[in-house]
XYZ file of N, CA, C and O in Angstrom:
448
model
N -47.102 -115.318 31.328
C -46.614 -115.798 30.053
C -47.573 -115.355 28.954
O -48.776 -115.470 29.087
N -47.029 -114.864 27.882
C -47.853 -114.498 26.729
C -48.176 -115.764 25.938
O -47.432 -116.737 25.967
N -49.289 -115.738 25.244
C -49.656 -116.888 24.414
C -48.706 -116.968 23.228
O -48.422 -115.965 22.578
N -48.180 -118.152 22.931
C -47.256 -118.290 21.799
C -47.983 -118.123 20.464
O -49.181 -118.373 20.368
N -47.227 -117.680 19.451
C -47.763 -117.584 18.082
C -47.503 -118.912 17.391
O -46.389 -119.167 16.923
N -48.486 -119.746 17.330
C -48.352 -121.058 16.703
C -48.597 -120.889 15.206
O -49.693 -121.102 14.712
N -47.547 -120.478 14.499
C -47.695 -120.091 13.098
C -46.951 -120.999 12.106
O -46.877 -120.690 10.929
N -46.409 -122.115 12.574
C -45.710 -123.045 11.681
C -46.257 -124.447 11.876
O -46.358 -124.935 13.004
N -46.598 -125.079 10.778
C -47.084 -126.459 10.827
C -45.879 -127.400 10.744
O -45.138 -127.376 9.759
N -45.668 -128.199 11.792
C -44.563 -129.153 11.831
C -45.134 -130.562 11.906
O -46.144 -130.802 12.579
N -44.487 -131.493 11.243
C -44.921 -132.889 11.258
C -44.151 -133.617 12.349
O -42.917 -133.620 12.357
N -44.880 -134.222 13.290
C -44.265 -135.025 14.346
C -43.987 -136.414 13.790
O -44.871 -137.048 13.205
N -42.732 -136.879 13.943
C -42.324 -138.180 13.423
C -41.698 -139.027 14.524
O -41.019 -138.509 15.403
N -41.922 -140.344 14.440
C -41.331 -141.294 15.380
C -40.532 -142.327 14.594
O -40.900 -142.697 13.479
N -39.441 -142.797 15.201
C -38.604 -143.813 14.561
C -39.273 -145.178 14.682
O -39.875 -145.498 15.695
N -39.149 -145.966 13.631
C -39.695 -147.313 13.613
C -38.677 -148.234 12.964
O -38.131 -147.909 11.914
N -38.423 -149.380 13.607
C -37.502 -150.360 13.027
C -38.260 -151.238 12.043
O -39.313 -151.763 12.364
N -37.691 -151.393 10.858
C -38.306 -152.198 9.808
C -37.297 -153.267 9.394
O -36.118 -152.958 9.177
N -37.745 -154.508 9.299
C -36.861 -155.602 8.891
C -36.314 -155.329 7.496
O -37.033 -154.886 6.605
N -35.014 -155.601 7.321
C -34.383 -155.350 6.024
C -34.341 -156.588 5.142
O -33.817 -156.554 4.034
N -34.876 -157.706 5.613
C -34.910 -158.928 4.816
C -33.650 -159.752 4.906
O -33.561 -160.839 4.350
N -32.629 -159.258 5.595
C -31.374 -159.984 5.722
C -31.045 -160.275 7.184
O -29.898 -160.464 7.553
N -32.069 -160.260 8.025
C -31.863 -160.549 9.440
C -31.612 -159.322 10.296
O -31.524 -159.419 11.510
N -31.510 -158.172 9.688
C -31.285 -156.934 10.434
C -32.491 -156.026 10.331
O -33.613 -156.476 10.076
N -32.254 -154.766 10.527
C -33.338 -153.789 10.420
C -32.791 -152.449 9.954
O -31.591 -152.203 10.020
N -33.687 -151.627 9.462
C -33.355 -150.253 9.102
C -34.296 -149.341 9.872
O -35.381 -149.745 10.282
N -33.874 -148.124 10.072
C -34.670 -147.147 10.798
C -35.492 -146.344 9.797
O -34.970 -145.803 8.831
N -36.791 -146.289 10.029
C -37.704 -145.543 9.172
C -38.462 -144.554 10.049
O -38.736 -144.823 11.215
N -38.803 -143.394 9.504
C -39.541 -142.376 10.256
C -40.988 -142.361 9.806
O -41.273 -142.294 8.611
N -41.896 -142.444 10.771
C -43.327 -142.509 10.509
C -43.983 -141.230 11.003
O -43.768 -140.815 12.156
N -44.770 -140.578 10.153
C -45.476 -139.351 10.541
C -46.613 -139.694 11.488
O -47.401 -140.607 11.233
N -46.699 -138.972 12.618
C -47.751 -139.189 13.604
C -48.844 -138.128 13.510
O -49.919 -138.313 14.059
N -48.559 -137.026 12.851
C -49.540 -135.955 12.726
C -48.863 -134.611 12.589
O -47.639 -134.505 12.641
N -49.668 -133.587 12.406
C -49.166 -132.218 12.254
C -49.491 -131.415 13.496
O -50.611 -131.470 14.012
N -48.497 -130.668 13.991
C -48.663 -129.806 15.148
C -48.352 -128.367 14.743
O -47.372 -128.125 14.031
N -49.173 -127.436 15.192
C -48.865 -126.023 14.973
C -47.922 -125.588 16.073
O -48.118 -125.933 17.248
N -46.885 -124.845 15.707
C -45.821 -124.550 16.650
C -45.261 -123.145 16.485
O -45.397 -122.518 15.437
N -44.604 -122.693 17.552
C -43.781 -121.491 17.519
C -42.344 -121.977 17.667
O -42.033 -122.727 18.597
N -41.467 -121.568 16.751
C -40.075 -122.024 16.745
C -39.170 -120.837 17.044
O -39.196 -119.836 16.334
N -38.358 -120.975 18.108
C -37.418 -119.917 18.484
C -36.017 -120.495 18.609
O -35.808 -121.463 19.340
N -35.058 -119.902 17.889
C -33.679 -120.373 18.024
C -33.065 -119.881 19.328
O -33.431 -118.823 19.840
N -32.141 -120.682 19.865
C -31.406 -120.286 21.056
C -30.059 -119.714 20.672
O -29.823 -119.365 19.517
N -29.168 -119.648 21.637
C -27.817 -119.147 21.390
C -26.981 -120.242 20.755
O -26.902 -121.349 21.283
N -26.367 -119.928 19.635
C -25.524 -120.900 18.950
C -24.179 -121.029 19.636
O -23.765 -120.182 20.415
N -23.520 -122.145 19.357
C -22.168 -122.322 19.876
C -21.357 -123.082 18.859
O -21.894 -123.745 17.982
N -20.080 -122.965 19.019
C -19.169 -123.567 18.063
C -18.112 -124.326 18.837
O -17.672 -123.888 19.904
N -17.742 -125.489 18.317
C -16.655 -126.231 18.943
C -15.798 -126.839 17.848
O -16.274 -127.132 16.755
N -14.564 -127.006 18.163
C -13.629 -127.528 17.173
C -13.646 -129.046 17.193
O -13.546 -129.665 18.247
N -13.822 -129.623 16.030
C -13.710 -131.067 15.875
C -12.295 -131.390 15.451
O -11.426 -130.507 15.421
N -12.018 -132.630 15.112
C -10.670 -133.013 14.719
C -10.256 -132.341 13.417
O -9.149 -131.839 13.294
N -11.172 -132.310 12.432
C -10.827 -131.726 11.139
C -11.755 -130.584 10.736
O -11.493 -129.919 9.752
N -12.849 -130.406 11.455
C -13.829 -129.388 11.100
C -14.297 -128.652 12.345
O -14.115 -129.109 13.461
N -14.921 -127.513 12.130
C -15.551 -126.780 13.215
C -17.030 -127.128 13.198
O -17.684 -127.060 12.162
N -17.556 -127.543 14.341
C -18.951 -127.940 14.447
C -19.745 -126.832 15.127
O -19.342 -126.332 16.169
N -20.847 -126.450 14.534
C -21.690 -125.437 15.161
C -23.092 -126.009 15.342
O -23.582 -126.757 14.499
N -23.714 -125.679 16.466
C -25.069 -126.142 16.750
C -25.893 -124.981 17.271
O -25.372 -124.063 17.902
N -27.169 -125.047 16.986
C -28.118 -124.058 17.490
C -29.277 -124.816 18.125
O -29.943 -125.602 17.444
N -29.507 -124.625 19.424
C -30.660 -125.265 20.040
C -31.934 -124.491 19.695
O -31.880 -123.280 19.425
N -33.054 -125.169 19.687
C -34.346 -124.532 19.406
C -35.312 -124.836 20.534
O -35.272 -125.914 21.128
N -36.183 -123.864 20.814
C -37.306 -124.053 21.727
C -38.550 -124.023 20.860
O -38.870 -123.004 20.268
N -39.230 -125.147 20.782
C -40.408 -125.276 19.940
C -41.618 -125.458 20.847
O -41.690 -126.430 21.607
N -42.551 -124.516 20.786
C -43.736 -124.549 21.634
C -44.930 -125.058 20.836
O -45.181 -124.593 19.726
N -45.634 -126.029 21.409
C -46.838 -126.610 20.791
C -47.935 -126.676 21.848
O -47.674 -126.550 23.043
N -49.184 -126.895 21.397
C -50.284 -127.094 22.343
C -50.072 -128.404 23.090
O -49.624 -129.395 22.528
N -50.424 -128.399 24.363
C -50.293 -129.602 25.177
C -51.347 -130.625 24.779
O -52.400 -130.280 24.242
N -51.046 -131.881 25.020
C -52.000 -132.964 24.822
C -51.798 -133.961 25.959
O -50.819 -133.896 26.696
N -52.718 -134.892 26.094
C -52.669 -135.865 27.187
C -51.375 -136.675 27.154
O -50.797 -136.902 26.091
N -50.935 -137.129 28.335
C -49.678 -137.884 28.455
C -49.636 -139.100 27.539
O -48.606 -139.431 26.992
N -50.755 -139.794 27.379
C -50.767 -141.021 26.583
C -51.176 -140.801 25.130
O -51.322 -141.748 24.368
N -51.309 -139.554 24.725
C -51.722 -139.235 23.357
C -50.561 -139.439 22.378
O -49.414 -139.090 22.675
N -50.874 -139.984 21.205
C -49.842 -140.177 20.173
C -49.343 -138.844 19.622
O -48.247 -138.766 19.075
N -50.132 -137.779 19.785
C -49.732 -136.470 19.265
C -48.893 -135.667 20.255
O -48.516 -134.542 19.972
N -48.586 -136.236 21.423
C -47.734 -135.547 22.392
C -46.279 -135.839 22.067
O -45.852 -137.001 22.041
N -45.481 -134.802 21.802
C -44.065 -135.016 21.470
C -43.304 -135.664 22.624
O -43.609 -135.416 23.793
N -42.319 -136.479 22.273
C -41.481 -137.163 23.254
C -40.016 -137.057 22.821
O -39.735 -136.915 21.633
N -39.096 -137.178 23.783
C -37.681 -137.203 23.404
C -37.410 -138.344 22.422
O -38.070 -139.382 22.459
N -36.466 -138.146 21.538
C -36.064 -139.073 20.484
C -37.007 -139.088 19.293
O -36.740 -139.766 18.315
N -38.100 -138.341 19.353
C -38.913 -138.131 18.169
C -38.347 -136.908 17.471
O -37.364 -136.317 17.921
N -38.952 -136.525 16.359
C -38.479 -135.326 15.676
C -39.655 -134.593 15.050
O -40.733 -135.152 14.859
N -39.411 -133.318 14.765
C -40.381 -132.460 14.100
C -39.793 -132.056 12.763
O -38.617 -131.695 12.676
N -40.609 -132.122 11.707
C -40.128 -131.810 10.365
C -40.876 -130.599 9.827
O -42.084 -130.504 9.918
N -40.099 -129.682 9.236
C -40.641 -128.515 8.542
C -40.067 -128.549 7.134
O -39.003 -127.978 6.867
N -40.727 -129.271 6.237
C -40.196 -129.444 4.885
C -38.917 -130.250 4.944
O -38.899 -131.375 5.420
N -37.805 -129.656 4.485
C -36.510 -130.332 4.500
C -35.796 -130.177 5.844
O -34.816 -130.877 6.103
N -36.287 -129.297 6.694
C -35.652 -129.084 7.995
C -36.172 -130.093 9.007
O -37.362 -130.379 9.070
N -35.254 -130.647 9.823
C -35.598 -131.659 10.809
C -35.048 -131.232 12.162
O -33.880 -130.874 12.288
N -35.916 -131.267 13.184
C -35.532 -130.896 14.549
C -35.677 -132.119 15.446
O -36.779 -132.610 15.666
N -34.569 -132.639 15.961
C -34.596 -133.795 16.868
C -34.922 -133.310 18.271
O -34.278 -132.405 18.797
N -35.919 -133.915 18.898
C -36.372 -133.517 20.230
C -35.487 -134.176 21.282
O -35.363 -135.392 21.328
N -34.889 -133.354 22.156
C -34.037 -133.851 23.234
C -34.816 -133.963 24.544
O -34.583 -134.877 25.334
N -35.744 -133.024 24.792
C -36.524 -133.025 26.034
C -37.818 -132.259 25.811
O -37.904 -131.421 24.915
N -38.817 -132.567 26.641
C -40.119 -131.902 26.565
C -40.553 -131.543 27.974
O -40.422 -132.352 28.895
N -41.057 -130.310 28.147
C -41.574 -129.898 29.453
C -42.787 -129.001 29.254
O -43.007 -128.472 28.167
N -43.570 -128.840 30.323
C -44.701 -127.936 30.253
C -44.176 -126.510 30.183
O -43.251 -126.141 30.891
N -44.778 -125.706 29.320
C -44.301 -124.345 29.098
C -44.941 -123.339 30.050
O -44.413 -122.249 30.243
N -46.087 -123.691 30.640
C -46.794 -122.754 31.504
C -47.399 -123.512 32.685
O -47.536 -124.725 32.664
N -47.758 -122.765 33.715
C -48.293 -123.365 34.932
C -49.636 -124.061 34.701
O -49.957 -125.043 35.365
N -50.410 -123.578 33.758
C -51.720 -124.170 33.478
C -51.614 -125.445 32.641
O -52.589 -126.176 32.501
N -50.469 -125.710 32.070
C -50.279 -126.909 31.263
C -50.942 -126.857 29.905
O -51.285 -127.885 29.336
N -51.104 -125.647 29.347
C -51.744 -125.494 28.049
C -50.780 -125.716 26.886
O -51.212 -126.062 25.786
N -49.495 -125.499 27.140
C -48.482 -125.611 26.086
C -47.314 -126.463 26.557
O -47.050 -126.570 27.753
N -46.612 -127.042 25.598
C -45.394 -127.808 25.861
C -44.232 -127.136 25.155
O -44.394 -126.602 24.055
N -43.064 -127.185 25.759
C -41.840 -126.713 25.119
C -40.983 -127.922 24.780
O -40.672 -128.736 25.647
N -40.630 -128.035 23.511
C -39.730 -129.086 23.044
C -38.349 -128.467 22.870
O -38.200 -127.488 22.139
N -37.367 -129.016 23.557
C -35.989 -128.555 23.415
C -35.363 -129.436 22.339
O -35.303 -130.662 22.493
N -34.961 -128.824 21.239
C -34.541 -129.592 20.072
C -33.290 -129.003 19.438
O -32.923 -127.856 19.698
N -32.656 -129.810 18.585
C -31.517 -129.386 17.770
C -31.847 -129.720 16.323
O -32.425 -130.773 16.039
N -31.453 -128.836 15.435
C -31.701 -129.088 14.022
C -30.691 -130.108 13.501
O -29.506 -130.016 13.784
N -31.201 -131.084 12.749
C -30.350 -132.065 12.110
C -30.156 -131.694 10.659
O -31.066 -131.192 10.017
N -28.976 -131.960 10.143
C -28.716 -131.752 8.736
C -28.861 -133.111 8.069
O -28.148 -134.053 8.382
N -29.819 -133.213 7.155
C -30.077 -134.463 6.450
C -29.418 -134.387 5.090
O -29.736 -133.508 4.293
N -28.481 -135.296 4.840
C -27.763 -135.288 3.560
C -28.319 -136.303 2.607
O -28.907 -137.268 2.947
């Protein structure tokens, strides 16, 4: 395996429930830190919805590995932010046999 080009700074974010003052809660995203990453798009696909055509592109985002219990280790259901672009993490696995890098399998979210 070649060493990845970690040339993009992405902010790792985790969801946090915050009381809304009316007995419920709202979802807020909290920054956990910045990770340098290599971002590669996968093969896009398109499917027909009821009234619109939906297209998605999966991404493979490679970052340096960190300890299992580290707050800077990406986990599923967290997300990575690059400015206005947001990538929701679906799964994380080791990218190499030595365990030096992690691959985050993610999909880009459109934030309106």
